[in-house]
CSV table of C-alpha atoms (C1' of nucleotides) in Angstrom, one decimal:
chain,number,residue,atom,x,y,z
A,19,MET,CA,19.6,-31.0,18.0
A,20,ALA,CA,22.6,-30.7,15.6
A,21,GLN,CA,22.0,-29.8,11.9
A,22,ARG,CA,23.8,-31.1,8.9
A,23,GLY,CA,26.1,-28.6,7.3
A,24,SER,CA,24.1,-28.1,4.2
A,25,TYR,CA,20.9,-27.5,6.2
A,26,ALA,CA,22.6,-24.9,8.5
A,27,LYS,CA,23.8,-23.1,5.4
A,28,GLY,CA,20.3,-22.8,4.1
A,29,VAL,CA,19.0,-21.3,7.3
A,30,ALA,CA,21.7,-18.7,7.3
A,31,ARG,CA,21.0,-17.9,3.7
A,32,ARG,CA,17.3,-17.4,4.5
A,33,GLU,CA,18.2,-14.9,7.2
A,34,GLU,CA,20.6,-13.2,4.9
A,35,ILE,CA,18.0,-12.8,2.2
A,36,LEU,CA,15.4,-11.5,4.6
A,37,GLU,CA,17.7,-8.9,6.0
A,38,SER,CA,18.9,-7.8,2.6
A,39,ALA,CA,15.3,-7.4,1.5
A,40,LEU,CA,14.6,-5.0,4.3
A,41,GLU,CA,17.8,-3.1,3.6
A,42,VAL,CA,17.0,-2.6,0.0
A,43,ILE,CA,13.5,-1.4,0.8
A,44,GLY,CA,14.8,1.1,3.3
A,45,ARG,CA,17.3,2.4,0.7
A,46,ASP,CA,15.3,2.4,-2.5
A,47,GLY,CA,11.6,2.2,-1.3
A,48,TYR,CA,9.4,-0.9,-1.8
A,49,GLN,CA,8.6,0.1,-5.4
A,50,ASN,CA,12.2,-0.2,-6.5
A,51,ALA,CA,13.1,-3.2,-4.4
A,52,SER,CA,13.4,-5.9,-7.1
A,53,LEU,CA,14.4,-9.5,-6.7
A,54,LYS,CA,17.4,-8.7,-8.8
A,55,GLN,CA,18.5,-5.9,-6.4
A,56,ILE,CA,18.1,-8.1,-3.4
A,57,ALA,CA,19.8,-11.1,-5.0
A,58,HIS,CA,22.7,-8.9,-6.1
A,59,MET,CA,23.2,-7.7,-2.5
A,60,VAL,CA,23.2,-11.3,-1.2
A,61,GLY,CA,25.5,-12.3,-4.1
A,62,VAL,CA,23.2,-14.8,-5.8
A,63,THR,CA,20.8,-14.9,-8.7
A,64,PRO,CA,17.0,-14.0,-8.4
A,65,ALA,CA,16.2,-17.7,-8.9
A,66,ALA,CA,18.1,-18.5,-5.7
A,67,LEU,CA,15.6,-16.3,-3.7
A,68,LEU,CA,12.7,-18.2,-5.3
A,69,HIS,CA,14.3,-21.5,-4.2
A,70,TYR,CA,13.9,-20.4,-0.5
A,71,PHE,CA,10.7,-18.5,-0.8
A,72,GLY,CA,8.2,-19.4,-3.5
A,73,SER,CA,7.6,-15.9,-4.7
A,74,LYS,CA,8.4,-12.3,-4.1
A,75,GLU,CA,5.2,-11.8,-2.2
A,76,GLU,CA,6.0,-14.8,0.1
A,77,LEU,CA,9.5,-13.5,0.7
A,78,PHE,CA,8.2,-10.1,1.9
A,79,THR,CA,5.5,-11.8,4.0
A,80,GLU,CA,8.2,-13.8,5.7
A,81,VAL,CA,10.0,-10.5,6.5
A,82,LEU,CA,7.0,-9.4,8.5
A,83,ARG,CA,6.5,-12.7,10.2
A,84,LYS,CA,10.1,-12.8,11.3
A,85,ARG,CA,9.9,-9.3,12.7
A,86,ASP,CA,6.9,-10.2,14.8
A,87,GLU,CA,8.7,-13.3,16.1
A,88,HIS,CA,12.0,-11.7,17.0
A,89,ASP,CA,11.1,-8.3,18.4
A,90,GLY,CA,8.0,-9.8,19.7
A,91,MET,CA,4.8,-7.8,19.4
A,92,ASP,CA,3.0,-10.2,21.6
A,93,PRO,CA,5.2,-10.1,24.7
A,94,ARG,CA,5.1,-6.4,24.9
A,95,LEU,CA,1.5,-6.0,24.1
A,96,ALA,CA,-0.1,-8.9,25.9
A,97,ASP,CA,2.1,-9.4,29.0
A,98,LEU,CA,2.4,-5.8,30.2
A,99,ALA,CA,-0.1,-4.7,32.8
A,100,ASP,CA,-0.3,-1.3,31.1
A,101,PRO,CA,-1.3,-1.6,27.5
A,102,ARG,CA,-0.4,2.0,27.0
A,103,GLU,CA,3.3,1.5,27.6
A,104,GLY,CA,3.4,-1.6,25.3
A,105,LEU,CA,1.7,0.1,22.4
A,106,ILE,CA,3.9,3.2,22.6
A,107,ASP,CA,7.0,1.0,22.9
A,108,VAL,CA,6.1,-0.7,19.6
A,109,ILE,CA,5.4,2.7,17.9
A,110,ARG,CA,8.7,4.2,19.1
A,111,HIS,CA,10.5,1.1,17.8
A,112,ASN,CA,8.8,1.3,14.4
A,113,ALA,CA,9.9,4.8,13.9
A,114,GLU,CA,13.5,3.5,13.8
A,115,VAL,CA,12.8,1.1,11.0
A,116,PRO,CA,11.4,3.0,8.0
A,117,GLY,CA,11.7,0.2,5.6
A,118,LEU,CA,9.7,-2.1,7.8
A,119,VAL,CA,6.9,0.4,8.2
A,120,GLU,CA,6.8,1.0,4.4
A,121,LEU,CA,6.7,-2.8,3.8
A,122,PHE,CA,4.0,-3.3,6.4
A,123,SER,CA,1.8,-0.5,5.0
A,124,ARG,CA,2.2,-1.7,1.5
A,125,LEU,CA,1.5,-5.3,2.1
A,126,ALA,CA,-1.5,-4.4,4.3
A,127,VAL,CA,-3.2,-3.0,1.1
A,128,ASP,CA,-2.0,-5.8,-1.2
A,129,ALA,CA,-3.2,-8.4,1.3
A,130,VAL,CA,-6.8,-7.3,0.8
A,131,ASP,CA,-6.8,-9.9,-2.0
A,132,PRO,CA,-7.6,-13.2,-0.3
A,133,GLU,CA,-5.1,-14.9,-2.6
A,134,HIS,CA,-2.2,-12.8,-1.3
A,135,PRO,CA,0.1,-14.9,0.9
A,136,ALA,CA,0.0,-12.2,3.6
A,137,HIS,CA,-3.8,-12.2,3.7
A,138,SER,CA,-4.1,-14.6,6.7
A,139,TYR,CA,-1.1,-13.0,8.3
A,140,PHE,CA,-2.8,-9.6,8.5
A,141,LEU,CA,-6.2,-11.1,9.6
A,142,GLU,CA,-4.6,-13.1,12.4
A,143,ARG,CA,-2.2,-10.4,13.6
A,144,SER,CA,-4.9,-7.8,13.7
A,145,GLU,CA,-7.1,-10.1,15.7
A,146,ARG,CA,-4.3,-11.0,18.2
A,147,LEU,CA,-3.2,-7.4,18.6
A,148,ARG,CA,-6.7,-6.1,19.2
A,149,SER,CA,-7.6,-8.8,21.8
A,150,ALA,CA,-4.3,-8.2,23.6
A,151,VAL,CA,-5.0,-4.5,23.8
A,152,ALA,CA,-8.7,-5.1,24.8
A,153,ALA,CA,-7.6,-7.5,27.5
A,154,GLY,CA,-5.0,-5.1,28.8
A,155,LEU,CA,-7.5,-2.3,29.0
A,156,HIS,CA,-10.1,-4.5,30.7
A,157,ARG,CA,-7.5,-5.6,33.2
A,158,ASP,CA,-6.2,-2.1,34.0
A,159,SER,CA,-8.4,-0.8,36.8
A,160,THR,CA,-6.4,2.5,37.1
A,161,ARG,CA,-8.1,3.8,33.9
A,162,GLU,CA,-11.6,4.7,32.9
A,163,PRO,CA,-12.1,4.0,29.1
A,164,ALA,CA,-14.6,6.1,27.3
A,165,LEU,CA,-15.4,3.3,24.9
A,166,ASP,CA,-15.8,-0.5,25.2
A,167,PRO,CA,-12.5,-2.3,25.1
A,168,ASP,CA,-13.0,-3.8,21.6
A,169,THR,CA,-13.8,-0.5,20.0
A,170,MET,CA,-10.9,1.1,21.9
A,171,ALA,CA,-8.6,-1.6,20.5
A,172,ARG,CA,-9.9,-1.1,17.0
A,173,VAL,CA,-9.5,2.7,17.3
A,174,LEU,CA,-5.9,2.4,18.6
A,175,GLN,CA,-4.9,0.0,15.9
A,176,ALA,CA,-6.4,2.4,13.3
A,177,VAL,CA,-4.6,5.4,14.7
A,178,ALA,CA,-1.3,3.6,14.8
A,179,ASP,CA,-1.6,2.5,11.2
A,180,GLY,CA,-3.0,5.8,10.0
A,181,LEU,CA,-0.2,7.8,11.8
A,182,GLN,CA,2.4,5.6,10.0
A,183,LEU,CA,1.0,6.9,6.7
A,184,GLN,CA,1.3,10.4,7.9
A,185,TRP,CA,4.8,9.8,9.3
A,186,MET,CA,6.2,8.2,6.2
A,187,ILE,CA,5.3,11.2,4.0
A,188,ASP,CA,6.3,13.7,6.8
A,189,PRO,CA,8.8,12.2,9.3
A,190,THR,CA,8.4,15.2,11.7
A,191,VAL,CA,5.1,13.7,12.8
A,192,ASP,CA,5.6,12.4,16.4
A,193,MET,CA,3.5,9.2,16.4
A,194,ALA,CA,4.3,8.1,19.9
A,195,ASP,CA,3.5,11.5,21.4
A,196,ILE,CA,0.1,11.7,19.7
A,197,VAL,CA,-0.9,8.2,20.7
A,198,GLU,CA,0.2,8.9,24.2
A,199,ARG,CA,-2.0,11.9,24.5
A,200,LEU,CA,-4.9,10.2,22.8
A,201,ILE,CA,-4.9,7.3,25.3
A,202,ASP,CA,-4.8,9.8,28.2
A,203,ALA,CA,-7.7,11.6,26.7
A,204,LEU,CA,-9.7,8.5,25.8
A,205,ALA,CA,-9.0,6.4,28.9
A,206,PRO,CA,-8.1,8.9,31.7
A,207,ARG,CA,-6.6,7.8,35.0
A,208,ARG,CA,-9.2,7.5,37.8
A,209,ASP,CA,-8.7,10.1,40.5
B,22,MET,CA,-16.8,28.6,-24.6
B,23,ALA,CA,-17.4,26.1,-27.4
B,24,GLN,CA,-14.8,23.4,-28.0
B,25,ARG,CA,-13.6,22.0,-31.3
B,26,GLY,CA,-14.9,18.5,-32.1
B,27,SER,CA,-11.6,16.8,-31.7
B,28,TYR,CA,-10.8,18.5,-28.5
B,29,ALA,CA,-14.2,17.7,-27.0
B,30,LYS,CA,-13.7,14.1,-28.0
B,31,GLY,CA,-10.4,14.1,-26.2
B,32,VAL,CA,-12.0,15.3,-23.0
B,33,ALA,CA,-14.7,12.6,-23.2
B,34,ARG,CA,-12.0,10.0,-23.7
B,35,ARG,CA,-10.2,11.2,-20.6
B,36,GLU,CA,-13.3,10.8,-18.6
B,37,GLU,CA,-14.0,7.4,-20.0
B,38,ILE,CA,-10.5,6.2,-19.2
B,39,LEU,CA,-10.7,7.5,-15.6
B,40,GLU,CA,-14.0,5.7,-15.0
B,41,SER,CA,-12.8,2.5,-16.6
B,42,ALA,CA,-9.7,2.5,-14.5
B,43,LEU,CA,-11.8,2.7,-11.3
B,44,GLU,CA,-14.1,0.0,-12.6
B,45,VAL,CA,-11.2,-2.4,-13.2
B,46,ILE,CA,-9.7,-1.8,-9.8
B,47,GLY,CA,-13.1,-2.5,-8.1
B,48,ARG,CA,-13.4,-5.7,-10.0
B,49,ASP,CA,-9.8,-7.1,-10.1
B,50,GLY,CA,-8.0,-5.1,-7.3
B,51,TYR,CA,-5.3,-2.6,-7.9
B,52,GLN,CA,-2.7,-5.2,-8.3
B,53,ASN,CA,-4.3,-6.7,-11.4
B,54,ALA,CA,-5.4,-3.5,-12.9
B,55,SER,CA,-3.0,-3.2,-15.8
B,56,LEU,CA,-3.0,-0.6,-18.6
B,57,LYS,CA,-3.9,-3.4,-20.9
B,58,GLN,CA,-7.1,-4.3,-19.0
B,59,ILE,CA,-8.2,-0.7,-18.8
B,60,ALA,CA,-7.4,-0.1,-22.4
B,61,HIS,CA,-9.4,-3.1,-23.4
B,62,MET,CA,-12.4,-1.9,-21.5
B,63,VAL,CA,-12.3,1.5,-23.2
B,64,GLY,CA,-11.7,-0.2,-26.6
B,65,VAL,CA,-8.2,1.2,-27.3
B,66,THR,CA,-4.6,0.1,-26.8
B,67,PRO,CA,-2.4,0.8,-23.8
B,68,ALA,CA,-0.5,3.3,-25.8
B,69,ALA,CA,-3.6,5.5,-26.2
B,70,LEU,CA,-3.9,5.7,-22.4
B,71,LEU,CA,-0.3,6.9,-22.1
B,72,HIS,CA,-1.1,9.5,-24.7
B,73,TYR,CA,-3.6,11.2,-22.4
B,74,PHE,CA,-1.8,10.6,-19.1
B,75,GLY,CA,2.0,10.4,-19.2
B,76,SER,CA,2.3,7.2,-17.1
B,77,LYS,CA,0.2,4.7,-15.2
B,78,GLU,CA,0.9,6.5,-11.9
B,79,GLU,CA,-0.2,9.8,-13.3
B,80,LEU,CA,-3.4,8.2,-14.6
B,81,PHE,CA,-4.3,6.9,-11.2
B,82,THR,CA,-3.3,10.1,-9.5
B,83,GLU,CA,-5.8,11.8,-11.8
B,84,VAL,CA,-8.6,9.5,-10.7
B,85,LEU,CA,-8.1,10.6,-7.1
B,86,ARG,CA,-7.9,14.3,-8.1
B,87,LYS,CA,-11.1,14.0,-10.1
B,88,ARG,CA,-12.9,12.3,-7.2
B,89,ASP,CA,-12.0,15.2,-4.9
B,90,GLU,CA,-13.2,17.7,-7.4
B,91,HIS,CA,-16.5,16.2,-8.2
B,92,ASP,CA,-17.8,14.8,-5.0
B,93,GLY,CA,-16.1,17.6,-3.2
B,94,MET,CA,-14.4,16.7,0.0
B,95,ASP,CA,-13.9,20.4,0.7
B,96,PRO,CA,-17.5,21.6,0.6
B,97,ARG,CA,-18.6,18.9,3.0
B,98,LEU,CA,-15.8,19.3,5.4
B,99,ALA,CA,-15.0,23.0,5.4
B,100,ASP,CA,-18.5,24.5,5.0
B,101,LEU,CA,-20.4,22.5,7.5
B,102,ALA,CA,-20.8,24.0,10.9
B,103,ASP,CA,-20.5,20.5,12.4
B,104,PRO,CA,-17.3,18.8,11.3
B,105,ARG,CA,-18.6,15.5,12.7
B,106,GLU,CA,-21.4,15.2,10.1
B,107,GLY,CA,-19.1,16.2,7.3
B,108,LEU,CA,-16.4,13.6,8.2
B,109,ILE,CA,-19.0,10.8,8.7
B,110,ASP,CA,-20.7,11.7,5.4
B,111,VAL,CA,-17.4,11.2,3.6
B,112,ILE,CA,-16.7,7.9,5.4
B,113,ARG,CA,-20.1,6.6,4.6
B,114,HIS,CA,-19.7,7.6,1.0
B,115,ASN,CA,-16.3,5.9,0.7
B,116,ALA,CA,-17.8,2.6,1.9
B,117,GLU,CA,-19.8,2.5,-1.3
B,118,VAL,CA,-16.7,2.8,-3.6
B,119,PRO,CA,-14.3,0.0,-2.6
B,120,GLY,CA,-12.1,0.5,-5.7
B,121,LEU,CA,-11.5,4.1,-4.8
B,122,VAL,CA,-10.6,3.2,-1.2
B,123,GLU,CA,-8.1,0.6,-2.4
B,124,LEU,CA,-6.6,3.0,-4.9
B,125,PHE,CA,-6.4,5.7,-2.3
B,126,SER,CA,-4.7,3.5,0.3
B,127,ARG,CA,-2.3,2.0,-2.2
B,128,LEU,CA,-1.2,5.4,-3.6
B,129,ALA,CA,-0.8,6.8,-0.1
B,130,VAL,CA,2.0,4.4,0.4
B,131,ASP,CA,3.6,4.7,-3.1
B,132,ALA,CA,3.5,8.5,-2.8
B,133,VAL,CA,5.9,8.4,0.1
B,134,ASP,CA,8.5,8.6,-2.7
B,135,PRO,CA,9.0,12.3,-3.4
B,136,GLU,CA,9.3,11.5,-7.1
B,137,HIS,CA,5.8,9.9,-7.3
B,138,PRO,CA,3.3,12.1,-9.1
B,139,ALA,CA,0.8,11.8,-6.2
B,140,HIS,CA,3.3,13.0,-3.6
B,141,SER,CA,2.2,16.6,-3.6
B,142,TYR,CA,-1.4,15.5,-4.0
B,143,PHE,CA,-1.3,13.7,-0.7
B,144,LEU,CA,0.7,16.4,1.1
B,145,GLU,CA,-1.7,19.1,0.1
B,146,ARG,CA,-4.9,17.1,0.6
B,147,SER,CA,-3.8,16.1,4.1
B,148,GLU,CA,-3.0,19.6,5.0
B,149,ARG,CA,-6.3,21.0,3.7
B,150,LEU,CA,-8.3,18.2,5.3
B,151,ARG,CA,-6.8,18.7,8.7
B,152,SER,CA,-7.1,22.4,8.7
B,153,ALA,CA,-10.7,22.2,7.7
B,154,VAL,CA,-11.5,19.7,10.5
B,155,ALA,CA,-9.4,21.8,13.0
B,156,ALA,CA,-11.3,25.0,12.0
B,157,GLY,CA,-14.6,23.3,12.3
B,158,LEU,CA,-13.8,22.0,15.7
B,159,HIS,CA,-12.6,25.4,16.8
B,160,ARG,CA,-15.8,27.0,15.6
B,161,ASP,CA,-18.1,24.5,17.1
B,162,SER,CA,-18.9,25.8,20.6
B,163,THR,CA,-21.3,23.0,21.4
B,164,ARG,CA,-18.5,20.5,22.0
B,165,GLU,CA,-15.6,20.3,24.4
B,166,PRO,CA,-12.6,18.7,22.6
B,167,ALA,CA,-10.2,16.7,24.9
B,168,LEU,CA,-7.2,17.6,22.7
B,169,ASP,CA,-6.1,20.6,20.8
B,170,PRO,CA,-7.8,21.0,17.4
B,171,ASP,CA,-4.7,20.2,15.3
B,172,THR,CA,-4.0,17.0,17.2
B,173,MET,CA,-7.7,16.1,17.0
B,174,ALA,CA,-7.7,16.6,13.3
B,175,ARG,CA,-4.5,14.4,12.9
B,176,VAL,CA,-6.0,11.7,15.0
B,177,LEU,CA,-9.3,11.7,13.1
B,178,GLN,CA,-7.5,11.5,9.8
B,179,ALA,CA,-5.4,8.6,11.1
B,180,VAL,CA,-8.4,6.8,12.4
B,181,ALA,CA,-10.3,7.2,9.1
B,182,ASP,CA,-7.3,6.0,7.1
B,183,GLY,CA,-6.6,3.1,9.5
B,184,LEU,CA,-10.2,2.0,9.6
B,185,GLN,CA,-10.2,1.8,5.8
B,186,LEU,CA,-7.4,-0.8,6.0
B,187,GLN,CA,-9.4,-2.8,8.5
B,188,TRP,CA,-12.6,-2.5,6.4
B,189,MET,CA,-11.0,-3.5,3.2
B,190,ILE,CA,-9.8,-6.8,4.6
B,191,ASP,CA,-13.0,-7.3,6.7
B,192,PRO,CA,-16.0,-5.4,5.2
B,193,THR,CA,-18.1,-6.0,8.3
B,194,VAL,CA,-16.2,-3.3,10.1
B,195,ASP,CA,-18.6,-0.3,10.5
B,196,MET,CA,-16.3,2.6,9.9
B,197,ALA,CA,-18.8,5.4,10.3
B,198,ASP,CA,-20.2,4.0,13.5
B,199,ILE,CA,-16.8,3.8,15.1
B,200,VAL,CA,-15.8,7.3,14.1
B,201,GLU,CA,-19.1,8.6,15.3
B,202,ARG,CA,-18.7,7.1,18.8
B,203,LEU,CA,-15.0,8.2,18.9
B,204,ILE,CA,-15.9,11.8,18.2
B,205,ASP,CA,-18.6,11.7,20.9
B,206,ALA,CA,-16.1,10.3,23.4
B,207,LEU,CA,-13.3,12.6,22.4
B,208,ALA,CA,-15.3,15.9,22.0
B,209,PRO,CA,-18.4,15.4,24.1
B,210,ARG,CA,-21.3,17.8,23.8
B,211,ARG,CA,-21.4,20.4,26.6
B,212,ASP,CA,-24.2,20.1,29.0
C,19,DG,C1',19.8,-29.2,-0.8
C,20,DT,C1',21.7,-25.2,-3.1
C,21,DC,C1',22.1,-22.8,-6.9
C,22,DT,C1',23.0,-21.1,-12.0
C,23,DA,C1',21.5,-20.6,-16.6
C,24,DT,C1',18.1,-19.9,-19.6
C,25,DA,C1',13.9,-18.8,-21.4
C,26,DC,C1',9.1,-17.4,-21.1
C,27,DT,C1',5.4,-14.0,-20.2
C,28,DC,C1',3.7,-9.8,-18.8
C,29,DT,C1',4.4,-5.1,-17.6
C,30,DG,C1',4.8,0.0,-18.5
C,31,DA,C1',6.9,2.7,-21.8
C,32,DT,C1',8.9,4.8,-26.4
C,33,DA,C1',9.2,5.9,-31.5
C,34,DG,C1',7.3,6.6,-35.4
C,35,DA,C1',3.7,5.5,-39.1
C,36,DC,C1',-1.0,6.6,-40.3
D,11,DG,C1',-5.1,11.3,-31.7
D,12,DT,C1',-4.4,6.7,-32.1
D,13,DC,C1',-2.1,2.6,-33.7
D,14,DT,C1',1.8,-0.8,-34.5
D,15,DA,C1',6.1,-2.2,-33.4
D,16,DT,C1',9.4,-2.6,-30.3
D,17,DC,C1',11.8,-2.1,-26.0
D,18,DA,C1',13.9,-3.0,-21.3
D,19,DG,C1',12.7,-4.8,-17.1
D,20,DA,C1',10.0,-7.4,-14.0
D,21,DG,C1',8.7,-11.9,-11.8
D,22,DT,C1',8.7,-16.7,-12.6
D,23,DA,C1',9.3,-21.7,-14.3
D,24,DT,C1',12.3,-25.3,-15.6
D,25,DA,C1',16.5,-28.1,-16.3
D,26,DG,C1',20.2,-29.5,-14.6
D,27,DA,C1',25.1,-28.7,-12.4
D,28,DC,C1',27.3,-29.4,-8.0
DNA sequence: GTCTATACTCTGATAGAC
DNA sequence: GTCTATCAGAGTATAGAC
């Protein structure tokens, strides 16, 4: 369905803001990514950002939501027969977007507060991610997991998040390689 | 050696500030833990806090440093023959101090910035923790690790950090139990 | 609907008096 | 060693122009 001009412009602006936000984080770090900086990069005032997103926290939550939509965590994790390849794909991809990893890790802590706009985002995403991985493991008859699928999923999620912390402070850490070897050790192929 | 009165008072004030900081975080979350709140609890003004610690970030870094000193991560991790018990002890203990876990996770992200006062703290602590765990694993002849000690240490650290994120947002997660079962699966006892 | 201008409040931080 | 006063900067709310 066709949109009115003014509406289409708003949608484009939203995208522009979300992309600029990510760019500023990647360049200056989350700490120094102010509304002013982002607004300046877009060419508007901070108040314009709050017109589209209600607050700074909601803006950044939206960045994460959009990422999940567009480079689809679900398709890769849930639809693949082999959950190992899906998980490692995601990790490899993350290593190419430092700003996104920093944003994710930072909001994961802030969102502990039930009032934080990203609170439900993290609860639901975690839940979906773990059940996708657990289902994949359960379906994969070529491997013999050493732990029940739910615990395996929880451990893999924890390792992925924890390795991101290590990688951010020391980028020589090879996240994908470690997860790869861990999965092979924890759910070896049947002979 | 004996201290002058004014000096001893300063030391006591420092302790008082560090403890109050932790208390405020546990009650209001890191986000809402302002210098004003902490100062109010101690009974002084925010400027007094900055007299003892140069900045807010340095104050919180000092909280983490003091924790490591006094409930000694090193003794438990490095001196124990069985690194499994040491690690699980630490995890169990952390589950009793939510404010500390939140502070730790939050600073771990902020400290990615090399200019952050906690940057070297995290680099050095990680290094020490991993080599202690790796050494313990190497020494323990009753277990057969599925991965090399360094990778095992990195994975265990990642799992511990990642599980804290899951636990903070959902306190029903039993961190110690999961790590316990993971270690048994990943480094089974020899028969 | 899109956005600027303005102002308000709170933050961490600094300078200097006591 | 601690306070008061003051600062610049942050995020945010509102009014209203277009």
